Coordinates of C-alpha atoms in Angstrom, one line a residue:
K665 CA -74.8 47.2 -87.7
S666 CA -71.7 45.5 -86.4
T667 CA -73.8 42.4 -85.5
L668 CA -75.5 42.0 -88.8
P669 CA -73.0 39.5 -90.2
L670 CA -73.8 37.3 -87.2
L671 CA -77.5 37.1 -87.6
H672 CA -77.4 34.0 -89.8
R673 CA -75.9 32.2 -86.8
V674 CA -78.9 32.7 -84.6
D675 CA -80.6 29.4 -84.3
A676 CA -83.7 30.6 -82.3
V677 CA -85.0 33.6 -80.5
M678 CA -86.6 33.2 -77.1
I679 CA -88.4 36.1 -75.5
G680 CA -89.6 36.5 -71.9
T681 CA -92.2 39.2 -71.3
T682 CA -94.0 40.8 -68.3
H683 CA -96.3 42.7 -70.7
F684 CA -99.4 40.7 -69.9
I685 CA -99.1 40.4 -66.1
N686 CA -98.2 44.1 -65.9
A687 CA -101.5 44.9 -67.7
V688 CA -103.4 43.0 -65.0
V689 CA -101.4 44.4 -62.0
Q690 CA -101.5 47.9 -63.3
R691 CA -105.2 47.7 -64.3
N692 CA -104.5 48.9 -67.8
A693 CA -107.9 49.3 -69.4
L694 CA -106.3 50.0 -72.8
C695 CA -104.8 46.5 -72.8
I696 CA -107.6 44.5 -71.1
D697 CA -110.8 43.5 -72.9
R698 CA -114.2 43.1 -71.4
V699 CA -115.1 39.4 -71.1
A700 CA -118.4 37.5 -71.4
V701 CA -118.3 34.5 -69.1
L702 CA -120.4 31.4 -69.9
R703 CA -120.5 29.0 -66.9
L704 CA -122.0 25.6 -67.7
C705 CA -123.3 24.6 -64.3
S706 CA -127.0 23.7 -64.5
S707 CA -128.3 24.4 -61.0
A708 CA -125.0 24.1 -59.2
S709 CA -122.6 26.8 -58.0
R710 CA -125.0 29.7 -58.6
A711 CA -124.3 31.2 -55.1
M712 CA -120.9 32.2 -56.4
P713 CA -121.3 33.9 -59.8
P714 CA -118.3 34.7 -62.1
F715 CA -116.2 37.6 -60.9
F716 CA -117.5 37.3 -57.3
D717 CA -114.0 37.3 -55.8
F718 CA -112.4 39.8 -58.2
P719 CA -111.2 43.1 -56.7
S720 CA -113.7 45.8 -57.7
D721 CA -111.2 47.9 -59.7
L722 CA -110.2 44.9 -61.9
A723 CA -113.8 43.6 -62.2
S724 CA -114.9 47.0 -63.5
I725 CA -112.4 46.7 -66.4
M726 CA -112.8 43.0 -67.2
W727 CA -116.5 42.4 -66.6
G728 CA -118.6 42.4 -69.7
A729 CA -121.4 39.9 -69.1
T730 CA -122.0 36.7 -67.2
F731 CA -124.3 33.8 -68.1
M732 CA -124.9 30.7 -65.9
V733 CA -126.4 28.1 -68.3
S734 CA -127.2 24.4 -68.6
G735 CA -124.4 21.8 -68.7
G736 CA -121.6 20.6 -66.6
F737 CA -120.5 17.3 -65.1
E738 CA -120.1 15.5 -61.8
F739 CA -116.7 14.4 -60.7
T740 CA -117.4 10.9 -62.2
G741 CA -118.0 12.4 -65.6
K742 CA -121.8 12.0 -65.4
P743 CA -123.5 15.0 -67.0
L744 CA -125.4 17.5 -64.7
G745 CA -127.4 18.5 -67.7
S746 CA -127.0 18.9 -71.4
V747 CA -125.9 22.1 -73.3
D748 CA -128.9 24.1 -74.4
E749 CA -127.8 25.5 -77.8
Q750 CA -130.4 28.3 -77.8
E751 CA -129.2 29.5 -74.4
I752 CA -125.7 29.8 -75.8
V753 CA -126.9 31.5 -79.0
D754 CA -128.8 34.1 -76.9
A755 CA -125.8 34.7 -74.7
C756 CA -123.6 35.2 -77.7
R757 CA -126.0 37.7 -79.3
Q758 CA -126.3 39.7 -76.0
A759 CA -122.6 39.9 -75.7
K760 CA -122.2 40.8 -79.3
S761 CA -124.8 43.6 -78.9
K762 CA -122.6 45.1 -76.1
G763 CA -119.5 45.0 -78.3
I764 CA -117.9 42.2 -76.4
N765 CA -115.5 40.0 -78.4
A766 CA -113.8 38.0 -75.7
F767 CA -115.4 34.9 -74.1
A768 CA -114.4 32.7 -71.2
V769 CA -116.1 29.3 -71.1
S770 CA -116.0 27.4 -67.8
C771 CA -117.8 24.2 -67.0
I772 CA -118.1 22.2 -63.8
Y773 CA -115.5 19.4 -63.8
S774 CA -114.4 20.2 -67.4
P775 CA -110.9 18.8 -66.6
V776 CA -112.6 15.5 -66.2
C777 CA -114.7 15.9 -69.4
D778 CA -114.3 18.8 -71.8
E779 CA -117.2 17.9 -74.2
H780 CA -119.5 20.7 -73.1
E781 CA -116.9 23.4 -73.3
R782 CA -116.0 22.3 -76.8
Q783 CA -119.7 22.3 -77.9
V784 CA -120.0 25.9 -76.7
L785 CA -116.8 26.9 -78.5
D786 CA -118.3 25.7 -81.8
I787 CA -121.4 27.8 -81.2
I788 CA -119.5 30.9 -80.2
R789 CA -117.3 30.7 -83.4
R790 CA -120.5 30.4 -85.5
E791 CA -122.3 33.3 -83.8
V792 CA -119.4 35.6 -83.2
P793 CA -116.8 35.1 -85.9
G794 CA -113.3 36.2 -84.9
A795 CA -114.1 36.2 -81.2
F796 CA -111.3 35.5 -78.7
V797 CA -112.4 32.4 -76.7
T798 CA -110.7 30.7 -73.8
L799 CA -111.8 27.2 -72.5
S800 CA -111.1 26.8 -68.8
H801 CA -110.0 23.2 -69.0
E802 CA -107.1 24.3 -71.3
I803 CA -105.9 26.8 -68.6
G804 CA -106.3 25.5 -65.1
R805 CA -106.8 22.4 -62.9
L806 CA -109.7 21.1 -60.8
G807 CA -111.3 24.0 -58.8
L808 CA -114.1 25.8 -60.7
I809 CA -113.6 29.3 -59.4
E810 CA -109.9 29.5 -59.7
R811 CA -109.9 27.8 -63.1
E812 CA -112.7 30.2 -64.3
N813 CA -110.8 33.2 -63.0
A814 CA -107.7 32.1 -65.0
A815 CA -109.8 31.7 -68.1
I816 CA -111.3 35.2 -67.7
M817 CA -107.9 36.7 -67.4
N818 CA -106.6 34.8 -70.4
A819 CA -109.6 35.8 -72.6
S820 CA -109.2 39.5 -71.5
L821 CA -105.6 39.5 -72.8
M822 CA -105.8 37.5 -76.0
R823 CA -106.2 40.6 -78.2
L824 CA -103.1 42.2 -76.6
A825 CA -101.2 38.9 -76.9
R826 CA -102.0 38.5 -80.6
S827 CA -100.9 42.1 -81.2
S828 CA -97.7 41.6 -79.2
M829 CA -96.7 38.4 -81.1
R830 CA -97.2 40.1 -84.4
S831 CA -94.9 43.0 -83.2
Y832 CA -92.2 40.6 -82.1
V833 CA -92.3 38.7 -85.5
H834 CA -92.2 42.0 -87.4
A835 CA -89.3 43.3 -85.3
L836 CA -87.2 40.2 -86.0
K837 CA -88.0 40.3 -89.7
K838 CA -87.0 44.0 -89.8
I839 CA -83.5 43.3 -88.5
G840 CA -83.1 40.2 -90.7
I841 CA -83.5 37.4 -88.2
K842 CA -85.2 34.4 -89.9
S843 CA -84.9 32.0 -87.0
P844 CA -87.9 30.6 -85.2
L845 CA -89.4 32.7 -82.4
F846 CA -90.4 31.2 -79.0
I847 CA -92.0 32.8 -75.9
C848 CA -90.8 31.7 -72.5
Q849 CA -93.6 30.3 -70.3
N850 CA -94.0 29.9 -66.5
D851 CA -92.5 26.4 -66.1
G852 CA -89.2 27.3 -67.8
T853 CA -90.1 25.7 -71.2
V854 CA -91.1 27.7 -74.3
L855 CA -94.2 28.2 -76.5
R856 CA -94.5 28.8 -80.2
V857 CA -95.8 32.3 -80.9
E858 CA -99.2 30.9 -82.0
E859 CA -99.6 29.2 -78.6
A860 CA -98.5 32.3 -76.7
A861 CA -101.1 34.3 -78.5
R862 CA -103.8 31.9 -77.4
Y863 CA -102.5 31.5 -73.8
P864 CA -100.9 34.7 -72.5
V865 CA -101.4 33.7 -68.9
F866 CA -98.8 31.0 -69.4
T867 CA -96.2 33.7 -69.8
F868 CA -97.1 35.7 -66.6
A869 CA -94.0 34.7 -64.7
S870 CA -91.6 34.4 -67.6
G871 CA -89.4 37.2 -66.1
A872 CA -88.7 35.2 -63.0
T873 CA -88.4 32.0 -65.0
N874 CA -85.8 33.5 -67.3
S875 CA -83.7 34.4 -64.3
V876 CA -83.8 30.9 -62.9
R877 CA -83.2 29.2 -66.2
G878 CA -80.5 31.7 -67.2
A879 CA -78.7 31.1 -63.9
A880 CA -78.8 27.4 -64.5
K881 CA -77.4 27.8 -68.0
L882 CA -74.6 30.2 -67.1
S883 CA -73.5 28.4 -63.9
G884 CA -74.0 24.8 -64.9
I885 CA -75.6 24.2 -61.5
K886 CA -78.9 22.2 -61.4
D887 CA -80.0 22.8 -57.9
A888 CA -79.7 26.2 -56.2
I889 CA -81.4 29.2 -54.6
I890 CA -81.7 32.0 -57.2
V891 CA -81.7 35.6 -56.0
D892 CA -82.8 38.0 -58.7
V893 CA -82.1 41.6 -57.5
G894 CA -83.8 44.3 -59.6
G895 CA -84.4 48.0 -59.1
T896 CA -87.5 47.6 -56.8
T897 CA -87.7 44.0 -55.6
T898 CA -85.5 41.0 -55.0
D899 CA -87.2 37.8 -56.3
V900 CA -86.0 34.5 -54.7
G901 CA -86.8 31.3 -56.5
V902 CA -85.6 27.7 -56.4
L903 CA -83.7 25.9 -59.2
H904 CA -84.6 22.2 -59.1
K905 CA -83.0 19.9 -61.8
S906 CA -82.3 23.0 -64.0
F907 CA -86.0 24.2 -63.9
P908 CA -87.8 26.6 -61.6
R909 CA -89.7 25.0 -58.7
Q910 CA -93.5 25.4 -59.3
K911 CA -96.0 26.5 -56.7
G912 CA -98.0 23.7 -55.2
V913 CA -101.0 25.9 -54.3
D914 CA -103.2 28.4 -56.0
A915 CA -101.4 31.4 -57.6
V916 CA -102.7 34.9 -56.7
I917 CA -102.3 37.2 -59.7
G918 CA -103.4 40.9 -59.4
E919 CA -105.4 39.9 -56.2
V920 CA -107.3 37.2 -58.1
H921 CA -107.0 33.5 -57.1
T922 CA -106.1 31.2 -60.1
N923 CA -104.8 27.7 -60.4
F924 CA -102.5 27.5 -63.4
S925 CA -98.9 26.5 -63.0
I926 CA -96.5 29.3 -61.9
P927 CA -93.0 29.4 -60.4
D928 CA -92.7 29.5 -56.6
V929 CA -91.1 32.9 -56.2
L930 CA -90.9 35.1 -53.1
S931 CA -90.5 38.9 -53.7
V932 CA -89.2 41.3 -51.1
G933 CA -89.0 45.0 -51.3
M934 CA -85.3 45.5 -51.7
G935 CA -83.6 46.6 -54.9
G936 CA -81.1 49.1 -56.3
G937 CA -83.7 51.9 -56.1
S938 CA -85.0 51.0 -52.6
V939 CA -85.3 54.1 -50.4
V940 CA -83.1 54.2 -47.3
R941 CA -84.5 56.1 -44.3
V942 CA -83.0 57.0 -41.0
A943 CA -85.4 57.5 -38.1
E944 CA -84.9 59.9 -35.2
D945 CA -83.8 57.0 -32.9
G946 CA -81.1 56.1 -35.4
S947 CA -82.8 53.0 -36.8
V948 CA -82.4 52.4 -40.5
S949 CA -84.9 50.9 -43.0
V950 CA -84.5 49.9 -46.6
G951 CA -87.6 49.9 -48.8
P952 CA -90.1 48.6 -49.6
D953 CA -90.7 51.8 -51.7
S954 CA -88.3 52.5 -54.5
V955 CA -87.4 55.2 -57.0
G956 CA -87.2 52.4 -59.6
Y957 CA -85.7 53.3 -62.9
D958 CA -85.3 56.9 -61.7
V959 CA -82.3 55.8 -59.6
C960 CA -80.1 57.3 -62.3
S961 CA -81.4 60.8 -61.5
K962 CA -82.8 60.6 -57.9
A963 CA -79.9 58.7 -56.1
I964 CA -77.4 60.8 -54.2
I965 CA -74.5 59.4 -56.3
H966 CA -76.2 60.8 -59.4
G967 CA -76.9 64.3 -58.0
G968 CA -80.4 63.5 -56.6
N969 CA -81.7 63.9 -53.1
V970 CA -82.9 60.4 -52.2
I971 CA -80.7 57.9 -50.4
T972 CA -81.0 54.5 -52.1
A973 CA -79.6 51.1 -51.6
S974 CA -77.3 51.8 -54.5
D975 CA -75.9 54.8 -52.7
V976 CA -75.2 52.7 -49.7
A977 CA -73.5 50.0 -51.7
V978 CA -71.3 52.5 -53.6
A979 CA -70.4 54.4 -50.4
S980 CA -69.5 51.1 -48.7
G981 CA -67.1 50.3 -51.5
V982 CA -69.1 47.4 -52.9
F983 CA -68.9 48.7 -56.5
E984 CA -68.2 51.9 -58.4
W985 CA -71.0 53.9 -59.9
G986 CA -71.8 57.6 -60.2
D987 CA -70.0 60.0 -57.9
R988 CA -69.1 58.3 -54.6
S989 CA -67.9 61.6 -53.1
L990 CA -71.5 62.9 -53.1
M991 CA -72.4 60.2 -50.6
E992 CA -69.2 60.7 -48.6
R993 CA -70.2 64.4 -48.1
H994 CA -73.8 63.7 -47.2
A995 CA -74.7 64.5 -43.6
V996 CA -76.7 61.4 -43.0
A997 CA -74.3 58.9 -44.6
T998 CA -72.3 58.1 -41.5
A999 CA -70.3 54.9 -41.2
E1000 CA -72.9 53.6 -38.7
V1001 CA -75.9 54.3 -41.0
L1002 CA -74.1 52.6 -43.9
R1003 CA -73.4 49.6 -41.7
R1004 CA -77.0 49.3 -40.5
A1005 CA -78.4 49.7 -44.0
R1006 CA -76.1 47.0 -45.3
E1007 CA -77.3 44.7 -42.5
Q1008 CA -80.9 45.4 -43.4
M1009 CA -80.3 44.6 -47.1
V1010 CA -78.5 41.3 -46.2
A1011 CA -81.1 40.4 -43.5
K1012 CA -84.1 40.9 -45.9
T1013 CA -82.4 38.6 -48.5
A1014 CA -81.4 36.0 -46.0
R1015 CA -84.9 35.7 -44.5
A1016 CA -86.3 35.3 -48.0
I1017 CA -83.8 32.6 -48.8
D1018 CA -84.7 30.8 -45.5
E1019 CA -88.4 30.9 -46.4
M1020 CA -87.8 29.4 -49.8
K1021 CA -85.4 26.7 -48.7
T1022 CA -87.4 23.5 -47.9
T1023 CA -84.5 21.1 -47.3
A1024 CA -81.6 20.8 -44.7
K1025 CA -79.3 20.0 -47.6
P1026 CA -76.8 22.9 -48.3
L1027 CA -77.7 24.7 -51.5
P1028 CA -75.6 27.3 -53.4
V1029 CA -77.0 30.8 -53.8
L1030 CA -76.7 32.4 -57.2
L1031 CA -77.1 36.1 -57.6
V1032 CA -78.5 37.5 -60.9
G1033 CA -80.1 40.7 -62.1
G1034 CA -78.9 44.2 -62.5
G1035 CA -78.9 44.8 -58.8
A1036 CA -76.9 41.7 -57.9
V1037 CA -73.8 43.8 -57.2
L1038 CA -75.6 45.1 -54.1
L1039 CA -75.0 41.8 -52.4
G1040 CA -71.9 40.7 -54.4
D1041 CA -69.5 40.9 -51.4
V1042 CA -71.8 39.1 -48.9
Q1043 CA -70.2 35.9 -47.5

């Protein structure tokens, strides 16, 4: 309530979300729709049908129907064949009879010429009113399979995206914010809510993107290595001219190869909740498994029984949190164990930074995220 008088000063609201990528990674069948895929390929590419490289658990959730039909182009833009309207009508009616309302349309070399995909879009809208339709040329680059995979993912999430956008708008109205709403996307720019509802895959990496862009804004630095330390992982990205560096190769999302733009981020299993283990020979390991958000109940400093990276940092005097004396009395938490665990944490982060750094030029390292205090005293 104390902030209500300030709401009129809000110029815009920008939201980053991992809602959509989490649905894919976690194989959440309640959030993912079955998709009918129409590939316009004439006689080409039939040896590799849609979904052929999807992991079986994800395919079982997303697969609705596949149709390999006439159409497509050569790389010169010359048609391989024309769109057979009756083929598309029959495909739409079969999909509709199965209760499928999400469609992904891919066409050979559609980034060169999108005419056939747009023809099919018109037919689907006529035959299945209100259907969620994704055209592959609007999502990915050249590369039929990867572009088609991205279109399938996008189509499967459009219902969830529309529902999420409505919820965001409703929430802002409820608290009295009338400013425009934007959704952060993978390249560090923003989308209008209407666009985000159509292209949820463009927000997949907005969590990492927000960390990079936020670090640039708060520090005023345009080129740096960004280390985002969370509860389970540490994500290392590169800030280049105030924006996140993008991947130059295909992005693998939920074990599926795609080719839409996504930030170049390396994740390592080290965060505030990472489990610390001491082997019989005295060697110490940190992660990759983590207690995650349960760190507040399972960590030693909070009365739990799991030694975490946060316990090590507190016992080492890096920062104050919980009850430090509980770690000091713990039988395993000797000075040598703490030293080795700290070395592991620093070494994991340093290796990730070295992997992401592609120039001999010195670059500053900016620590962000709730777990940044774990490394706050590292020189």
